[in-house]
Short mmCIF file of C-alpha atoms and ligand atoms in Angstrom, two decimals:
data_model
loop_
_atom_site.label_atom_id
_atom_site.label_comp_id
_atom_site.label_asym_id
_atom_site.label_seq_id
_atom_site.Cartn_x
_atom_site.Cartn_y
_atom_site.Cartn_z
CA MET A 1 -103.06 26.26 143.59
CA LYS A 2 -101.34 22.86 143.57
CA PRO A 3 -101.08 20.71 146.69
CA CYS A 4 -97.55 20.36 148.06
CA ILE A 5 -96.33 16.85 148.87
CA ALA A 6 -93.11 16.26 150.83
CA LEU A 7 -91.36 13.05 149.83
CA THR A 8 -88.77 11.09 151.78
CA LYS A 9 -85.63 10.88 149.65
CA GLY A 10 -84.08 7.53 148.76
CA ARG A 11 -85.78 4.16 148.76
CA LEU A 12 -89.24 5.44 149.66
CA GLU A 13 -89.00 8.06 146.93
CA ASN A 14 -88.50 5.43 144.25
CA GLN A 15 -91.28 3.25 145.56
CA PHE A 16 -93.59 6.25 145.81
CA ILE A 17 -92.90 7.25 142.21
CA GLU A 18 -93.73 3.72 141.06
CA PHE A 19 -96.94 3.81 143.12
CA PHE A 20 -97.85 7.29 141.88
CA GLN A 21 -97.31 6.21 138.30
CA SER A 22 -99.58 3.20 138.85
CA LEU A 23 -102.31 5.72 139.78
CA SER A 24 -101.81 7.35 136.35
CA TYR A 25 -100.32 10.60 137.63
CA ASP A 26 -97.63 12.41 135.69
CA VAL A 27 -94.26 11.31 137.16
CA GLU A 28 -91.90 12.37 134.39
CA PRO A 29 -90.65 15.51 136.24
CA LEU A 30 -90.00 13.38 139.34
CA ILE A 31 -87.97 10.82 137.45
CA ASN A 32 -85.92 13.47 135.67
CA LYS A 33 -85.41 15.84 138.59
CA GLY A 34 -81.61 15.46 138.76
CA ARG A 35 -80.38 17.13 141.97
CA LYS A 36 -83.37 19.48 142.26
CA LEU A 37 -85.16 19.32 145.60
CA ARG A 38 -88.36 20.99 144.38
CA VAL A 39 -90.28 19.74 141.40
CA GLU A 40 -93.64 20.61 139.88
CA THR A 41 -95.82 18.23 137.93
CA ASP A 42 -99.09 19.05 136.14
CA GLU A 43 -101.02 18.75 139.36
CA PHE A 44 -98.63 18.89 142.32
CA GLN A 45 -95.62 20.49 143.87
CA PHE A 46 -93.10 18.11 145.41
CA VAL A 47 -90.29 18.72 147.86
CA PHE A 48 -87.67 16.10 148.70
CA ALA A 49 -86.26 15.76 152.21
CA LYS A 50 -85.09 13.30 154.86
CA GLY A 51 -87.91 11.49 156.63
CA VAL A 52 -87.86 13.47 159.84
CA ASP A 53 -87.71 16.74 157.89
CA VAL A 54 -90.73 15.64 155.85
CA THR A 55 -92.68 15.61 159.11
CA THR A 56 -91.35 19.09 159.97
CA TYR A 57 -92.47 20.54 156.63
CA VAL A 58 -95.89 18.96 157.06
CA GLU A 59 -96.16 20.04 160.70
CA HIS A 60 -95.48 23.65 159.67
CA GLY A 61 -97.93 23.50 156.77
CA ILE A 62 -95.27 24.11 154.12
CA ALA A 63 -96.26 20.74 152.70
CA ASP A 64 -99.90 19.66 152.80
CA LEU A 65 -99.10 15.97 152.61
CA GLY A 66 -96.02 13.90 153.36
CA ILE A 67 -94.79 10.43 152.48
CA VAL A 68 -92.82 8.97 155.33
CA GLY A 69 -92.01 5.65 157.01
CA GLU A 70 -93.98 4.86 160.13
CA ASP A 71 -90.65 4.37 161.92
CA ILE A 72 -90.18 8.15 161.77
CA LEU A 73 -93.64 8.77 163.22
CA ALA A 74 -93.02 6.29 166.04
CA GLU A 75 -89.60 7.76 166.86
CA PHE A 76 -90.36 11.48 166.64
CA GLN A 77 -94.13 11.62 167.29
CA PRO A 78 -94.68 14.72 165.13
CA ASP A 79 -97.89 16.73 165.40
CA VAL A 80 -99.34 15.69 162.05
CA TYR A 81 -102.41 13.80 160.93
CA ASN A 82 -101.38 10.17 160.31
CA LEU A 83 -103.74 9.73 157.42
CA LEU A 84 -103.30 6.31 155.87
CA PRO A 85 -100.96 3.41 155.19
CA LEU A 86 -99.48 3.13 151.71
CA PRO A 87 -98.86 -0.18 149.93
CA PHE A 88 -95.06 0.06 149.87
CA GLY A 89 -92.08 0.56 152.16
CA ASN A 90 -92.87 -2.58 154.12
CA CYS A 91 -90.30 -3.10 156.85
CA ARG A 92 -89.85 -4.55 160.31
CA MET A 93 -88.15 -3.03 163.31
CA ALA A 94 -85.85 -5.61 164.83
CA LEU A 95 -83.33 -6.26 167.53
CA ALA A 96 -80.29 -7.90 165.90
CA THR A 97 -77.04 -9.29 167.19
CA GLU A 98 -73.86 -10.83 165.87
CA LYS A 99 -74.37 -14.33 164.54
CA GLY A 100 -73.11 -17.03 166.89
CA LYS A 101 -72.25 -14.64 169.68
CA ASP A 102 -73.72 -15.02 173.18
CA TRP A 103 -76.03 -12.32 174.43
CA PRO A 104 -74.10 -11.03 177.47
CA ALA A 105 -75.57 -11.44 180.96
CA ARG A 106 -74.47 -7.94 182.05
CA LYS A 107 -76.28 -4.69 181.22
CA ARG A 108 -76.46 -4.55 177.42
CA ARG A 109 -75.49 -1.77 175.12
CA ILE A 110 -77.71 -1.20 172.09
CA ALA A 111 -76.89 1.00 169.10
CA SER A 112 -79.69 2.59 167.09
CA LYS A 113 -80.86 5.49 164.96
CA TYR A 114 -84.08 5.14 166.98
CA PRO A 115 -83.33 5.79 170.68
CA ASN A 116 -86.99 6.35 171.61
CA ILE A 117 -88.24 3.19 169.92
CA THR A 118 -85.34 1.25 171.48
CA LYS A 119 -86.03 2.66 174.94
CA GLU A 120 -89.71 1.79 174.70
CA PHE A 121 -88.97 -1.74 173.43
CA PHE A 122 -86.69 -2.54 176.38
CA ARG A 123 -88.92 -0.72 178.87
CA LYS A 124 -91.77 -3.07 177.94
CA LYS A 125 -89.46 -6.01 178.52
CA GLY A 126 -88.47 -4.60 181.90
CA GLU A 127 -84.83 -4.50 180.87
CA SER A 128 -82.57 -1.52 181.38
CA VAL A 129 -80.01 -0.99 178.60
CA ASP A 130 -77.52 1.65 177.57
CA ILE A 131 -78.45 3.18 174.22
CA VAL A 132 -75.82 4.47 171.80
CA LYS A 133 -77.32 6.83 169.24
CA LEU A 134 -75.90 6.51 165.73
CA GLU A 135 -76.97 8.26 162.53
CA GLY A 136 -76.58 5.31 160.15
CA SER A 137 -74.61 2.16 159.26
CA VAL A 138 -75.74 0.89 162.63
CA GLU A 139 -74.77 -2.66 161.70
CA LEU A 140 -71.14 -1.69 162.26
CA ALA A 141 -71.62 -1.20 166.00
CA PRO A 142 -71.75 -4.86 167.11
CA ILE A 143 -69.02 -5.87 164.65
CA LEU A 144 -66.67 -3.20 165.95
CA GLY A 145 -67.52 -3.82 169.59
CA LEU A 146 -69.37 -0.56 170.20
CA ALA A 147 -72.60 -2.38 171.13
CA ASP A 148 -74.00 -5.82 171.92
CA GLY A 149 -76.89 -5.41 169.50
CA ILE A 150 -78.79 -2.98 167.32
CA VAL A 151 -82.38 -1.91 166.89
CA ASP A 152 -82.93 -1.05 163.25
CA ILE A 153 -85.12 -1.45 160.21
CA VAL A 154 -85.04 -4.69 158.25
CA GLU A 155 -86.42 -4.67 154.74
CA THR A 156 -84.81 -7.40 152.61
CA GLY A 157 -82.48 -8.54 155.42
CA ASN A 158 -79.47 -8.15 153.14
CA THR A 159 -77.65 -5.58 155.24
CA LEU A 160 -77.84 -7.79 158.33
CA LYS A 161 -76.79 -10.87 156.41
CA GLU A 162 -73.87 -9.26 154.63
CA ASN A 163 -72.57 -7.94 157.93
CA GLY A 164 -72.86 -11.18 159.89
CA LEU A 165 -75.83 -10.18 162.03
CA VAL A 166 -79.06 -12.05 162.75
CA VAL A 167 -82.49 -10.98 163.93
CA LYS A 168 -83.05 -11.80 167.59
CA GLU A 169 -86.56 -10.35 167.76
CA GLU A 170 -88.85 -8.53 165.36
CA PHE A 171 -91.32 -6.30 167.11
CA PHE A 172 -92.92 -3.72 164.83
CA GLU A 173 -94.11 -4.19 161.28
CA PHE A 174 -94.90 -1.11 159.26
CA SER A 175 -95.15 0.55 155.86
CA ALA A 176 -94.94 4.00 154.37
CA ARG A 177 -97.66 6.38 155.50
CA CYS A 178 -99.34 9.40 154.04
CA ILE A 179 -99.39 12.17 156.63
CA ALA A 180 -101.18 15.51 156.42
CA ASN A 181 -100.99 18.95 157.91
CA ARG A 182 -103.93 19.27 160.28
CA SER A 183 -105.26 22.60 158.98
CA SER A 184 -104.53 21.83 155.29
CA LEU A 185 -106.92 18.91 155.64
CA LYS A 186 -109.71 21.30 156.57
CA ILE A 187 -108.84 24.39 154.55
CA LYS A 188 -107.79 22.60 151.36
CA ARG A 189 -110.18 19.69 151.60
CA ASP A 190 -111.46 20.01 148.03
CA LEU A 191 -107.94 20.11 146.68
CA LEU A 192 -106.64 17.18 148.74
CA ALA A 193 -109.62 14.84 148.78
CA PRO A 194 -109.12 13.43 145.26
CA VAL A 195 -105.45 12.59 145.80
CA ILE A 196 -106.11 11.05 149.21
CA LYS A 197 -108.89 9.00 147.67
CA SER A 198 -106.60 7.80 144.89
CA PHE A 199 -103.96 6.78 147.48
CA GLN A 200 -106.60 4.69 149.24
CA LYS A 201 -107.45 2.89 146.02
CA GLY A 202 -103.81 2.32 145.07
CA GLU A 203 -102.48 -1.15 144.62
CA VAL A 204 -99.51 -2.81 146.23
CA VAL A 205 -96.19 -1.92 144.62
CA ARG A 206 -93.97 -5.01 143.99
C1 PRP B 1 -81.51 0.95 156.22
C2 PRP B 1 -81.60 0.30 157.59
C3 PRP B 1 -80.85 -0.98 157.40
C4 PRP B 1 -81.16 -1.34 155.95
C5 PRP B 1 -82.25 -2.38 155.88
O1 PRP B 1 -80.26 1.56 156.10
O2 PRP B 1 -81.00 1.13 158.57
O3 PRP B 1 -79.49 -0.80 157.56
O4 PRP B 1 -81.61 -0.14 155.32
O5 PRP B 1 -82.49 -2.78 154.57
P1 PRP B 1 -82.29 -4.26 154.08
O6 PRP B 1 -82.91 -5.16 155.10
O7 PRP B 1 -83.02 -4.29 152.77
O8 PRP B 1 -80.83 -4.50 153.92
P2 PRP B 1 -79.97 2.63 154.98
O9 PRP B 1 -79.51 1.94 153.75
O10 PRP B 1 -81.15 3.49 154.81
O11 PRP B 1 -78.74 3.46 155.50
P3 PRP B 1 -78.36 4.08 156.94
O12 PRP B 1 -78.69 3.09 158.00
O13 PRP B 1 -76.90 4.30 156.86
O14 PRP B 1 -79.12 5.34 157.13
MG1 MG B 2 -78.81 1.12 157.71
#
């Protein structure tokens, strides 16, 4: 039996493949997967999904391990074992606003894909805000007048910059994480231990 690893599609997927290759695993089927969402390599089965769905597959034990950003764990608090940090996917969670625009004195409206993280951030500050939940392209909200600011991930900072926004406060630095199904860790320990160990020894990507 091969361990099943759920991978977050997109940027993390590419960085994971680079990392996995640096550990001398076979990545050829991952690179040449086309539009397939399930791929087998010599040693593993992989499934590709959105971050929050990666946690769902791991929570239900369909996948033994998952590769996901810590932002997803903080926002959705899934019932998984948060095993270890990985040396890629380094990002910050930040509050950003339009460059050169005054922060209004009235109750503020904040757009985000992360309503729980946003709520907790402002709760700690003792500030009550209205949160507008968006699914993506959050940077549009202040530009179009839907919100006064956003809470979102910053990686290179290019998206903020190219849309005329600036960081007002960074408050949470994180990376990709390897998560595990709680019972897989016990039942399949012999199968999973070598891969977990190799992840621990892995070197920083980029
Ligand atoms: C993410 C995030 C930021 C951007 C940060 O968006 O929400 O917008 O990447 O990266 P940067 O600092 O390197 O520019 P993503 O591209 O995943 O799209 P989405 O927000 O529409 O889901
Ligand atoms: Mg975005």
